[in-house]
Short mmCIF file of C-alpha atoms in Angstrom, two decimals:
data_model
loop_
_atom_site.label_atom_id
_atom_site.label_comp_id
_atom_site.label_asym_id
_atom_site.label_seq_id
_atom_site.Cartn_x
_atom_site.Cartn_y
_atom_site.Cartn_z
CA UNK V 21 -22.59 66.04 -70.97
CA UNK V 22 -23.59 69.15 -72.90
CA UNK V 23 -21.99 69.02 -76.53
CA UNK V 24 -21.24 71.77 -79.21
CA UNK V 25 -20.69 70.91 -82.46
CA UNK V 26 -17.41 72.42 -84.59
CA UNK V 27 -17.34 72.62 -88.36
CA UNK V 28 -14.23 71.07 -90.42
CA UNK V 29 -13.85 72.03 -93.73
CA UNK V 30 -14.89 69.14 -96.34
CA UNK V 31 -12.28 66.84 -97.73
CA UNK V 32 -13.37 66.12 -102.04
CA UNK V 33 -11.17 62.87 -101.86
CA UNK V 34 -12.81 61.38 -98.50
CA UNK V 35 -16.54 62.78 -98.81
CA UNK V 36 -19.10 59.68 -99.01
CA UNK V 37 -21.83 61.58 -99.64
CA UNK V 38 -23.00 65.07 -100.99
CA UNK V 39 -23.94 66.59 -97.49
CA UNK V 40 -20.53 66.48 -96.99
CA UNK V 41 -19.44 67.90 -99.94
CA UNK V 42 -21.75 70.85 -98.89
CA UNK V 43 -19.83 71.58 -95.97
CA UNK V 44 -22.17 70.36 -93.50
CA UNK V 45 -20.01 69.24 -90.48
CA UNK V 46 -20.88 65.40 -89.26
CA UNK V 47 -18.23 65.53 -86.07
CA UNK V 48 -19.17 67.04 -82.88
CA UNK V 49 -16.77 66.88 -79.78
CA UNK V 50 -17.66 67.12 -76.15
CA UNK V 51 -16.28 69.76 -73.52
CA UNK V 52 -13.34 67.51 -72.97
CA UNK V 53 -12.49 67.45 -76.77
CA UNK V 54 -14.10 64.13 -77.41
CA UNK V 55 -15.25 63.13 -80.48
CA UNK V 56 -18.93 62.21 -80.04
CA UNK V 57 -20.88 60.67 -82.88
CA UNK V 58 -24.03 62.54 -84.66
CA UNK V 59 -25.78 62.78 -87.53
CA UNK V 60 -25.49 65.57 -90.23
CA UNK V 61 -25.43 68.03 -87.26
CA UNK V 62 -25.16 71.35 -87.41
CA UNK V 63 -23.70 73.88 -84.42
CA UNK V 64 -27.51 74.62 -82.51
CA UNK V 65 -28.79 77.35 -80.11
CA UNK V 66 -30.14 74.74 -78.12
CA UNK V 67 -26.74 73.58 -76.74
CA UNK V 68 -24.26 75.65 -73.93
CA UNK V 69 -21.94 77.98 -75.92
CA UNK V 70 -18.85 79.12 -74.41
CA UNK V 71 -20.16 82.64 -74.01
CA UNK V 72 -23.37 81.62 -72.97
CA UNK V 73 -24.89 82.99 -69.81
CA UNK V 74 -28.12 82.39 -68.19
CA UNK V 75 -29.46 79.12 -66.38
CA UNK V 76 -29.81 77.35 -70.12
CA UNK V 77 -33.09 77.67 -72.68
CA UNK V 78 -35.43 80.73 -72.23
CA UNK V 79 -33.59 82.11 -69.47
CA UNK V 80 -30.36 82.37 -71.35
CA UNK V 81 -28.64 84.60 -73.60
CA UNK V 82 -27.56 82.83 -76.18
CA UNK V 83 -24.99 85.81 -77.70
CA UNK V 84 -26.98 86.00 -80.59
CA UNK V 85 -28.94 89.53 -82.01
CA UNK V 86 -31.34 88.60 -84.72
CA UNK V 87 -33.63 91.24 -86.04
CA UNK V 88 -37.03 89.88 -87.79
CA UNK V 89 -39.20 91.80 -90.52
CA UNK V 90 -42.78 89.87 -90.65
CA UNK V 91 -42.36 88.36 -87.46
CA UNK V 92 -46.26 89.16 -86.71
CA UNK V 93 -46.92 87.04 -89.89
CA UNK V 94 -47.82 83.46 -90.20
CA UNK V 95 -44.58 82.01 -90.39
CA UNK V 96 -43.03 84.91 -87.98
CA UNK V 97 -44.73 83.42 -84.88
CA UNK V 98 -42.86 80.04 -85.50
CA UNK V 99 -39.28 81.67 -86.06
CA UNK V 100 -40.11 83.65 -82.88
CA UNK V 101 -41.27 80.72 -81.22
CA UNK V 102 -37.91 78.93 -81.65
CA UNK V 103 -35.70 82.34 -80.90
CA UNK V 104 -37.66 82.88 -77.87
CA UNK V 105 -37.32 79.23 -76.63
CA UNK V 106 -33.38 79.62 -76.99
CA UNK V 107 -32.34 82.97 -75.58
CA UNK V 108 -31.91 84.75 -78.62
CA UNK V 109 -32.09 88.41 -78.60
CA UNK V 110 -34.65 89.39 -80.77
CA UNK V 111 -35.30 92.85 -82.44
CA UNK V 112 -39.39 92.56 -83.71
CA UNK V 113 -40.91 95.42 -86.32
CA UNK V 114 -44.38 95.59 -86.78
CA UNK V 115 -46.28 98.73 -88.85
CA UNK V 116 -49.41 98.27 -86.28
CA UNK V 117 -49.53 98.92 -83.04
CA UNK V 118 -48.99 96.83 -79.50
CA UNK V 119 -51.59 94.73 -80.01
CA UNK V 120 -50.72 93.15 -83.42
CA UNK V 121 -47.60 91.32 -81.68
CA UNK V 122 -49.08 90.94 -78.12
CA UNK V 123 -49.35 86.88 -79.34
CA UNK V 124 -45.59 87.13 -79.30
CA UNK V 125 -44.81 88.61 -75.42
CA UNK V 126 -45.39 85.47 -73.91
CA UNK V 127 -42.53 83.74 -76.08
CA UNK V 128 -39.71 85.99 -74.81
CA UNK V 129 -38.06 86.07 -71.30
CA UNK V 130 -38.67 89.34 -70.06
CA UNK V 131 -36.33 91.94 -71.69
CA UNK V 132 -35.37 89.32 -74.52
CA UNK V 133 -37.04 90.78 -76.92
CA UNK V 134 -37.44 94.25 -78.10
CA UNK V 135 -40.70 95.66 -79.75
CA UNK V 136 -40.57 98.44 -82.73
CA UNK V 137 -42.62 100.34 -84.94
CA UNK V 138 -41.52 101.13 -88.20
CA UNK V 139 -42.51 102.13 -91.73
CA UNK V 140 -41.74 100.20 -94.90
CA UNK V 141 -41.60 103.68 -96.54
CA UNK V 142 -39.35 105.43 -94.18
CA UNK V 143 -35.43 104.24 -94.42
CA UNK V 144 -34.34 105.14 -91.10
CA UNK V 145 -36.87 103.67 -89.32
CA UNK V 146 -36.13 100.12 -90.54
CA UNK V 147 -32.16 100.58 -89.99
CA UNK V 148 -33.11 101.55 -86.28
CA UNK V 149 -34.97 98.46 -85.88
CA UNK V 150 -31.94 97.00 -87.64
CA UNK V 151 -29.68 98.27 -85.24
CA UNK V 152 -26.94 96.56 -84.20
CA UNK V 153 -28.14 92.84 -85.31
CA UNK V 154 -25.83 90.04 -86.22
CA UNK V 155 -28.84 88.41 -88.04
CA UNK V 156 -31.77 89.89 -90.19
CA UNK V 157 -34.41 87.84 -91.26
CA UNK V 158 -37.19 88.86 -93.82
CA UNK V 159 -40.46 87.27 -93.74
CA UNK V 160 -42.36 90.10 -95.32
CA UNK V 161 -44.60 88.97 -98.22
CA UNK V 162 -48.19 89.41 -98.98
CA UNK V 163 -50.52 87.31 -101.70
CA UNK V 164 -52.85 90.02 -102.25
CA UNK V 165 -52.74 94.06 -102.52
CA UNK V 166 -54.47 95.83 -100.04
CA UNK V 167 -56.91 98.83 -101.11
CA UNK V 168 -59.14 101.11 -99.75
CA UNK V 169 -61.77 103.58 -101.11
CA UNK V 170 -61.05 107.42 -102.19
CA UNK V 171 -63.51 109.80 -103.46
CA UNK V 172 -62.74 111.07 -106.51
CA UNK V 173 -64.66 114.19 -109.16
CA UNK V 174 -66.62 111.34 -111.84
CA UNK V 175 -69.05 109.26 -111.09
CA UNK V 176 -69.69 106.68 -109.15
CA UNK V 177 -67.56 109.32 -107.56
CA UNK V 178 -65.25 106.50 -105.31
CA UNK V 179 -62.42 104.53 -106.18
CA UNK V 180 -60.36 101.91 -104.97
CA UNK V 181 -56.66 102.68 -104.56
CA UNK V 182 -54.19 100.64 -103.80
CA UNK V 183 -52.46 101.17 -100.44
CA UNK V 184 -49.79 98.21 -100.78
CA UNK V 185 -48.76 96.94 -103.84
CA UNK V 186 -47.48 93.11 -104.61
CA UNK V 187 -44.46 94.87 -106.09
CA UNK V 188 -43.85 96.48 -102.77
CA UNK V 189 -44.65 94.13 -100.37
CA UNK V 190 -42.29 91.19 -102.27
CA UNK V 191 -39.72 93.26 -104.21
CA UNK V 192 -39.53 97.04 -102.99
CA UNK V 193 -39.30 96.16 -98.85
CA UNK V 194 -36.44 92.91 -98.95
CA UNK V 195 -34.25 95.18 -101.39
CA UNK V 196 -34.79 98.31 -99.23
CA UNK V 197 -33.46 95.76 -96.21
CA UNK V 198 -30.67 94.07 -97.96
CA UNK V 199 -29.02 97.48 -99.02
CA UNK V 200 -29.83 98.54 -94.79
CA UNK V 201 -27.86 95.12 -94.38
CA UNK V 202 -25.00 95.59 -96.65
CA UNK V 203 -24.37 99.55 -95.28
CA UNK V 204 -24.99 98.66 -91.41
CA UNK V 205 -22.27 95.86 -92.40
CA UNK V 206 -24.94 93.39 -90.81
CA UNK V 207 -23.19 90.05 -90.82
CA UNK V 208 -25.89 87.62 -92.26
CA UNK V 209 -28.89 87.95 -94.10
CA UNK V 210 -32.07 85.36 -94.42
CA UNK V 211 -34.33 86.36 -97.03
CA UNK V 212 -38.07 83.92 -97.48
CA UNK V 213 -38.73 83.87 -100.75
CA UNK V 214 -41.07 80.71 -102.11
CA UNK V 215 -40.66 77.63 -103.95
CA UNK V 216 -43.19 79.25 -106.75
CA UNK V 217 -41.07 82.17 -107.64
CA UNK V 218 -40.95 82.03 -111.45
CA UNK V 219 -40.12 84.99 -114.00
CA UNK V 220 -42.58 83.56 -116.26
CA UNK V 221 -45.36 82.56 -114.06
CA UNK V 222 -49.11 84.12 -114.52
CA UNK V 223 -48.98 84.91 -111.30
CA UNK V 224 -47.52 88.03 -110.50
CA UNK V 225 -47.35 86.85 -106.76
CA UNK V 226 -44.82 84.19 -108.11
CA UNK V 227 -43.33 86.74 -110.36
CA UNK V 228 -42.73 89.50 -107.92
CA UNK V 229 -41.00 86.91 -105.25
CA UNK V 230 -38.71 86.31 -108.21
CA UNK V 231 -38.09 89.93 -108.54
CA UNK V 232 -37.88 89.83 -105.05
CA UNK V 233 -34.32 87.49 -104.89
CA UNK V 234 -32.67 89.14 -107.40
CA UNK V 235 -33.17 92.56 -106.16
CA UNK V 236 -31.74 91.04 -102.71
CA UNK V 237 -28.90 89.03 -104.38
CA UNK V 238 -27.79 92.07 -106.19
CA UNK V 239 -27.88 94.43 -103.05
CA UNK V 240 -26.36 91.79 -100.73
CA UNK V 241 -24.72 89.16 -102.93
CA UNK V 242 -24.37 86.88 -99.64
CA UNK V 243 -27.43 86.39 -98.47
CA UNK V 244 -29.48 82.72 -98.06
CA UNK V 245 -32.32 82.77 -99.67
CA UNK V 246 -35.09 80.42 -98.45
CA UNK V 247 -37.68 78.73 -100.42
CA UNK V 248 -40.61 76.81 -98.68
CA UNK V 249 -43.42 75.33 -100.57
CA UNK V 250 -46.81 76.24 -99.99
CA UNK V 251 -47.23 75.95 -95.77
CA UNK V 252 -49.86 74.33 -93.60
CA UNK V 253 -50.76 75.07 -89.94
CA UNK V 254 -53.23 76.21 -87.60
CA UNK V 255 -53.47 79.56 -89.16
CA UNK V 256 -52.58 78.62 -92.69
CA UNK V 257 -54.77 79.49 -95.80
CA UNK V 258 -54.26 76.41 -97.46
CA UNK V 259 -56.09 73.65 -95.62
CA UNK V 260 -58.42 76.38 -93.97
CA UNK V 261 -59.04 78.04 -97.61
CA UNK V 262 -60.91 74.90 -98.52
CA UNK V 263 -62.78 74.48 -95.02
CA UNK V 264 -63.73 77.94 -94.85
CA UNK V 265 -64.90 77.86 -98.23
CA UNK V 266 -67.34 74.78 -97.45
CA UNK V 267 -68.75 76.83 -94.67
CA UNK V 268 -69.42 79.71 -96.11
CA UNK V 269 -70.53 78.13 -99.79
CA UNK V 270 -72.58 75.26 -101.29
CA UNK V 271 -70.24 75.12 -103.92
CA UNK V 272 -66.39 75.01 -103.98
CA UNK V 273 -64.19 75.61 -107.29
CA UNK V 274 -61.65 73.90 -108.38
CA UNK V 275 -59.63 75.59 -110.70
CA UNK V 276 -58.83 73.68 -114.00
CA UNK V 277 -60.41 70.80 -112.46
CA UNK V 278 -57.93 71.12 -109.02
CA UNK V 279 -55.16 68.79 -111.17
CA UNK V 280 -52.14 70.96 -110.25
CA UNK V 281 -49.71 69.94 -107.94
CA UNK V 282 -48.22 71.19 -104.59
CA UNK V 283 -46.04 70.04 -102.25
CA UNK V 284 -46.99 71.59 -98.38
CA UNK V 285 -44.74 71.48 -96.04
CA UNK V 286 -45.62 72.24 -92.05
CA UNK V 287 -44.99 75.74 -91.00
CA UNK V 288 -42.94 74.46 -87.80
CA UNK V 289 -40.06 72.57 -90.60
CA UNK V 290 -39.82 75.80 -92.30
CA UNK V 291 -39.50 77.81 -88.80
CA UNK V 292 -37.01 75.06 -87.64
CA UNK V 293 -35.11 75.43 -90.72
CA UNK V 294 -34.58 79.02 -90.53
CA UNK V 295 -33.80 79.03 -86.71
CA UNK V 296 -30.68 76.36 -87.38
CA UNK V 297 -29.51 78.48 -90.06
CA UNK V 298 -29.37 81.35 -87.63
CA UNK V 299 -27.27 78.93 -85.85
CA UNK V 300 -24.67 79.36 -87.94
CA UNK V 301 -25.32 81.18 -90.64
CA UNK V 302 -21.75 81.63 -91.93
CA UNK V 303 -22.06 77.93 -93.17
CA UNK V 304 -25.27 79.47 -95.69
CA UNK V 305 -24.04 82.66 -97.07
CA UNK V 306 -24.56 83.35 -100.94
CA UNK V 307 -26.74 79.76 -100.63
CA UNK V 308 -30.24 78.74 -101.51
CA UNK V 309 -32.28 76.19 -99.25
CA UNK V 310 -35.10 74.63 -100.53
CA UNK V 311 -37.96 73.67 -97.70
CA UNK V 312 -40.85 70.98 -98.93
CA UNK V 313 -43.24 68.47 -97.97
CA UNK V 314 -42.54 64.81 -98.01
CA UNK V 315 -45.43 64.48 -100.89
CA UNK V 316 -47.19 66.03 -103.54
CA UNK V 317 -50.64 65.95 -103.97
CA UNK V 318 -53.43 67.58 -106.60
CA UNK V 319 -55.77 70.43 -105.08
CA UNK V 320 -57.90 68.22 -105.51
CA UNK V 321 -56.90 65.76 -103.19
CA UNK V 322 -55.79 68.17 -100.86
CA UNK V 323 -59.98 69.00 -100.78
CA UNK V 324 -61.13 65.76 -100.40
CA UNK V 325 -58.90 65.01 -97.61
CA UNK V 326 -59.97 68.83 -95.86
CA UNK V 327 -63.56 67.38 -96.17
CA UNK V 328 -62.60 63.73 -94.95
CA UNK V 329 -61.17 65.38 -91.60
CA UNK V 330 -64.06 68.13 -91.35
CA UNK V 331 -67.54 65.96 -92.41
CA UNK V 332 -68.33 68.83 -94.54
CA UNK V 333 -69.61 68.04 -97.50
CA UNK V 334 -69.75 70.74 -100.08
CA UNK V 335 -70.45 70.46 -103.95
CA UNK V 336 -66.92 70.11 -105.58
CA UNK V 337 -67.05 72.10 -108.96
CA UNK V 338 -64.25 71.70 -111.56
CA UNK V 339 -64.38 75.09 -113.04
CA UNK V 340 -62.05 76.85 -116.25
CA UNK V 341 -59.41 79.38 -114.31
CA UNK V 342 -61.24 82.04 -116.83
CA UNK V 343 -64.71 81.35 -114.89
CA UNK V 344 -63.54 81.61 -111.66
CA UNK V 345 -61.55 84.63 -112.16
CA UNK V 346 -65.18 86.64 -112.17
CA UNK V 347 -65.97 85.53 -108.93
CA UNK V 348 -62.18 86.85 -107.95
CA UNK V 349 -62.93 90.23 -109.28
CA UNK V 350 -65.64 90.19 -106.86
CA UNK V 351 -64.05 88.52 -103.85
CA UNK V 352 -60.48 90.74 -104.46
CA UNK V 353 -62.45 93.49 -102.74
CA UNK V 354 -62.62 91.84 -99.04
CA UNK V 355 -60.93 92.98 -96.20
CA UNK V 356 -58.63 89.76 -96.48
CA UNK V 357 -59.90 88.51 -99.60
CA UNK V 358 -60.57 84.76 -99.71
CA UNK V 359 -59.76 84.61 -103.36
CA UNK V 360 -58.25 86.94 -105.74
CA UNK V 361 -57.45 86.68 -109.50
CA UNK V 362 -53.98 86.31 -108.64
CA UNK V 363 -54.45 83.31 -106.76
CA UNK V 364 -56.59 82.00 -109.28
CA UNK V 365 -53.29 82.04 -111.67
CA UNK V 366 -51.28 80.52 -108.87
CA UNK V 367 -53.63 77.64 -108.39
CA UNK V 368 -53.57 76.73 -111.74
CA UNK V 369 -50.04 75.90 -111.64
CA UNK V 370 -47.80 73.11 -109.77
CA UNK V 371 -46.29 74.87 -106.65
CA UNK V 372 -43.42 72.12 -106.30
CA UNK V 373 -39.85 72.27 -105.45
CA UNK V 374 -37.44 72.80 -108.50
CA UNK V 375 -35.95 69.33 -108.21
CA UNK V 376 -37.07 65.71 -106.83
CA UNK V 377 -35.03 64.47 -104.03
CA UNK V 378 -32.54 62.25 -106.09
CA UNK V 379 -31.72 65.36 -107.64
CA UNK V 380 -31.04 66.96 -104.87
CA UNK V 381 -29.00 64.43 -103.80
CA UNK V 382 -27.14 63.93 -106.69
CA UNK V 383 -26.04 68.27 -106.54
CA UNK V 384 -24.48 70.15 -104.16
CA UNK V 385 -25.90 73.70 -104.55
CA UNK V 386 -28.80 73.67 -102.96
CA UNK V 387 -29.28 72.85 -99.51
CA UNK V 388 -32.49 71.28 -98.65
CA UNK V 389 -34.43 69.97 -94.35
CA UNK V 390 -32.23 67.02 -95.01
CA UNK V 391 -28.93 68.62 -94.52
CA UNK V 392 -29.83 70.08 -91.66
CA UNK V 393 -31.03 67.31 -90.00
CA UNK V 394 -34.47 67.76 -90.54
CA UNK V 395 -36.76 65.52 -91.82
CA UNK V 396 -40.69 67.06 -92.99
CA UNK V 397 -43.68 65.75 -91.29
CA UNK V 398 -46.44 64.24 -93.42
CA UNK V 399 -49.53 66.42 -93.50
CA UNK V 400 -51.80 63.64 -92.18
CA UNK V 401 -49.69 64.03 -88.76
CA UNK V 402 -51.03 67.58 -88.28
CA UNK V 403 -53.62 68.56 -90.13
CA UNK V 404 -56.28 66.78 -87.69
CA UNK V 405 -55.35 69.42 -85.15
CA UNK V 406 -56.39 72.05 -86.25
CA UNK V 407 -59.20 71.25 -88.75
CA UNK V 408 -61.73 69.08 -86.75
CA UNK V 409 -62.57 72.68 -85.19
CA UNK V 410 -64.92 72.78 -88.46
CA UNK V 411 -66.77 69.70 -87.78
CA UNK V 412 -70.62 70.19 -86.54
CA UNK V 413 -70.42 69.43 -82.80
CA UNK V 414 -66.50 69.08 -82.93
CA UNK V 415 -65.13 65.65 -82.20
CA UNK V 416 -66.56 64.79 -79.46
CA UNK V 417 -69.77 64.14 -80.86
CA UNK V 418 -68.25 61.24 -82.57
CA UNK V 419 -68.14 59.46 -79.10
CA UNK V 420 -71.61 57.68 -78.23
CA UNK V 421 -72.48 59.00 -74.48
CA UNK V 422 -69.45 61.39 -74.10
CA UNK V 423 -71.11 64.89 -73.22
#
């Protein structure tokens, strides 16, 4: 029997535990009105709704309009992924052209999706992709500023200026969208901000995503703001950093020594996260959820176990921040830079979420996978996937006789 889950609102003197006190509905009922058992469950795309139409999954339209900013992105493809799978409407901007979200046709039934160019400088053309959305979801973010060269009257007569700014990217574009938001009177807004976001970080990548919420809290006061921890996937540049690295180097920093902490957590939880929020997003408005691995580890054991899975076996250097920031002035310059100062500040920091799970646990603030019924998949589950692409004749050769 196909179920749909229906919110009651949370009773202080009967709650046994906090995810109840958060309003997180643990009741579904049946078609018949039957109460059915479940698990912190939350109302889901996946399941008939009564003004569903369609023969169920892809094929169906699941009443839902969600517009996406940075859906071309790393993350974006995931959130897509699970729109896409569930008959969601989806409105997708990109600033290229055709060909920079061609990866994301094949998701959408035919006519599901709609495809828009648009400027991060030009107003209107964001509220048209806007439209007439119930949902808008920002992914937009970038970890390094783009430049390119201009001539200019004194020698060495060219100069690098800066096309996109971190500023922009992470604090100018999500306000610009949550005032669009608040005077389209779109209903909810999901803006990605990161677990690192600190107003007195070094890094003004962590910084600027600081900047970034509160310019979006104070233009739409309702919004959910959603913080992952650093992500890892097939196309992240965490794992890969440290495997590209090794292939292209005989040497590969560590900065400080590689003892600061993070806390990954796989791109598909964070993407699953923000798709059952879209599920109901009323239930998250004005609310912060906090997305993280199930373990923290040093950069330095995130290397070792990169070069573990790989074979690779580079020279691992434990090197001042200060020294390897003149390598970074150097690097900053490529088309997608494998290392910039900036990132040299953010490695030499923890990246970890603001509280351990007791904490979170013990309040009822902050929302975290757990409350939605998610639970985050340990790196060692994944990470072979992806990364024994690096090893010198693959896996196979592993195999004695197996050509």
């Amino acid at each position: 029997t196909t179920t749909t889950t229906t919110t009651t609102a949370p009773n202080p003197t009967t709650a046994t535990s906090p995810h109840l006190s958060r309003g997180i509905s643990t009741t579904s009922t049946n078609r018949d009105g039957d109460a059915a058992s479940s698990h912190k469950t939350l109302p889901r795309v996946t399941e008939r709704r009564p003004t569903e139409t369609g023969r169920g999954g892809k094929a169906s339209d699941a009443g839902v309009k969600v517009c996406v900013f940075g859906a071309t992105g790393f993350l974006g493809r995931y959130v897509c992924s699970g729109l896409g799978s569930n008959g969601v409407l989806t409105y997708i901007g990109s600033r290229g052209d055709e060909f920079e979200y061609r990866h994301l046709r094949t998701i959408f039934e035919l006519g599901r999706a709609k495809y828009q160019f648009y400027s991060s400088r030009d107003r209107q053309s964001m509220a048209d992709l806007i439209a007439d959305a119930d949902v808008v979801v920002n992914l937009v973010g970038k970890y390094y500023e783009t430049k390119a060269l201009e001539n200019t009257d004194k020698f060495p007569y060219l100069h690098y200026k800066v096309n996109t700014s971190l500023a922009e990217a992470n604090v100018t574009v999500p306000q610009t969208i949550a005032e669009l938001c608040k005077e389209m009177q779109v209903d909810n807004l999901i803006h990605v901000s990161s677990a690192a976001a600190n107003p007195n970080s070094s890094s003004e990548w962590a910084r600027t995503k600081h900047q970034g919420e509160q310019a979006v809290l104070e233009a739409y006061p309702w919004a959910t703001i959603v913080r992952p921890t650093q992500m890892f996937g097939h196309e992240d540049k965490l794992l890969n950093w440290y495997a590209n690295m090794a292939s292209r180097l005989p040497v590969v920093p560590l900065v400080d020594g590689g003892h600061a902490l993070t806390q990954p957590v796989w791109v598909d939880d964070v993407a699953k996260t923000i798709n059952r929020i879209i599920d109901d997003p009323d239930k998250f408005e004005g609310r912060r959820v906090d997305v993280f691995g199930p373990q923290d580890y040093s950069y330095k054991e995130l290397a070792k176990f990169v070069y573990d899975i790989t074979g690779l076996d580079p020279v691992l250097s434990e090197i001042p921040a200060p020294v390897v920031k003149y390598a970074a002035n150097v690097l900053q310059y490529q088309g997608e830079p494998h290392l910039t100062p900036d990132m040299v500040d953010l490695m030499s920091e923890d990246y970890l979420p603001e509280m351990t799970p007791e904490g979170y646990d013990a309040q009822s603030q902050v929302f975290t996978m757990k409350d939605l019924g998610l639970e985050a998949t340990p790196i060692e589950k994944v990470a072979f996937k992806y990364l024994h692409r690096y090893r010198t004749g693959g896996h196979f050769i592993l195999a004695e006789g197996y050509h």
